[in-house]
Amino acid sequence: MIKPGNILADVKLVSLCTHGDSRGALIALESERDLPFKIQRVYYIYGTKTAIARGCHAHRSLKQLLIAVTGLVKIRCEYCGRKENFTLDRPEKGLFLEGLVWHEMYDFSEDCVLLVLASDFYSEDDYVRNYEDFKKMVMV
Ligand code: T46
């Protein structure tokens, strides 16, 4: 069921705190402390073909933090009438997505592992996979 005018959305590039010493680096992310949500699910995307775009949907209420733990990926976002492109190319860089953000991941490097921490269990009902439906939903 599409609710017109439902435009709750937020997108932020965040710097993750790194514990580095002569041995290398470590990043720790604690649920509800380092992230503004309780982590209910973790998944990762890897082995994506360079010419392929993934995502191409929005979420109704999910909050997610995306981190390219190795390699590089670009992410095109559309939300609240804005369009922005981001590059995740370092493990200490994260992209926080909340709510109705149309997002497409593209230009994956061969070695890219995109780690995602999510605020809820997997539910197909939370996806808006049709772009025209998304446009109707964000229209005020
Ligand atoms: C997102 C971007 C960043 C599951 O069974 N459980 C899961 O937790 C997920 C995420 C997916 N799946 C199944 C559903 C599909 O049959 O795995 C298959 C591939 O999922 P999808 O085509 O949605 O993958 P992407 O890369 O297009 O999008 C994913 C997430 O689904 C999505 O929430 O925001 O990464």
Coordinates of N, CA, C and O and ligand atoms in Angstrom, one line a residue, residues 41 43 45 54-55 57 59 62 64 66 103 105 116 122 127 129, ligand 1:
R41 N 20.6 -7.5 11.9 CA 21.0 -8.3 10.8 C 22.3 -7.8 10.2 O 22.5 -6.5 10.2
Y43 N 24.7 -8.5 6.7 CA 25.0 -9.2 5.4 C 26.1 -8.5 4.7 O 26.4 -7.4 5.0
I45 N 28.0 -8.2 0.6 CA 27.9 -8.4 -0.8 C 29.3 -8.5 -1.4 O 30.1 -7.6 -1.1
R54 N 23.5 -2.9 -8.4 CA 22.6 -3.6 -7.4 C 21.8 -2.6 -6.6 O 22.0 -1.4 -6.8
G55 N 21.0 -3.1 -5.7 CA 20.1 -2.2 -5.0 C 18.9 -1.8 -5.9 O 18.1 -2.7 -6.2
H57 N 16.4 0.2 -5.3 CA 15.2 0.1 -4.5 C 15.3 1.1 -3.3 O 16.4 1.7 -3.1
H59 N 13.9 1.6 1.0 CA 13.2 0.9 2.1 C 12.2 1.8 2.8 O 12.4 3.0 2.9
L62 N 13.7 0.8 7.1 CA 14.9 0.2 7.5 C 16.0 1.2 7.7 O 16.1 2.2 6.9
Q64 N 20.3 1.5 7.8 CA 21.4 0.6 7.4 C 22.7 1.4 7.4 O 22.7 2.6 7.1
L66 N 26.4 1.1 5.6 CA 27.1 0.4 4.5 C 28.6 0.7 4.6 O 28.9 1.9 4.7
H103 N 18.4 3.8 -3.7 CA 19.8 3.7 -3.7 C 20.2 2.6 -4.7 O 19.6 1.6 -4.8
M105 N 23.8 0.7 -6.1 CA 25.3 0.5 -5.9 C 25.8 0.1 -7.3 O 25.3 -0.7 -8.0
V116 N 27.0 -4.7 5.4 CA 25.8 -3.9 5.7 C 25.3 -4.3 7.1 O 25.1 -5.5 7.3
Y122 N 15.3 -9.4 7.6 CA 14.9 -9.3 6.2 C 13.4 -9.4 6.0 O 12.8 -10.3 6.6
Y127 N 10.6 -3.3 1.2 CA 11.2 -2.9 -0.1 C 10.2 -2.1 -1.0 O 9.1 -2.5 -1.1
R129 N 10.5 -1.6 -4.7 CA 11.4 -2.0 -5.8 C 11.1 -1.3 -7.1 O 11.8 -1.5 -8.1
Ligands
T46_1 C1 20.1 -3.0 0.4 C2 21.3 -3.1 -0.4 C3 22.4 -2.2 0.1 C4 17.9 -12.4 1.9 O1 17.4 -13.5 1.8 N1 18.2 -11.8 3.1 C5 18.7 -10.6 3.2 O2 19.0 -10.2 4.4 C6 19.0 -9.9 2.0 C7 19.7 -8.5 2.1 C8 18.7 -10.4 0.8 N2 18.2 -11.7 0.8 C9 17.9 -12.3 -0.5 C10 16.8 -11.6 -1.4 C11 17.2 -11.8 -2.8 O3 16.7 -13.1 -3.2 O4 19.1 -12.2 -1.3 C12 18.8 -11.9 -2.7 C13 19.5 -10.7 -3.2 O5 18.9 -9.5 -2.6 P1 18.7 -8.1 -3.3 O6 18.5 -8.4 -4.7 O7 17.7 -7.3 -2.6 O8 20.2 -7.5 -3.1 P2 20.8 -6.1 -3.5 O9 22.2 -6.2 -3.5 O10 20.1 -5.5 -4.7 O11 20.3 -5.2 -2.2 C14 20.9 -5.4 -0.9 C15 19.8 -5.5 0.1 O12 18.8 -6.4 -0.3 C16 19.1 -4.1 0.3 O13 18.3 -4.1 1.5 O14 19.7 -1.9 0.9 O15 21.8 -4.4 -0.6

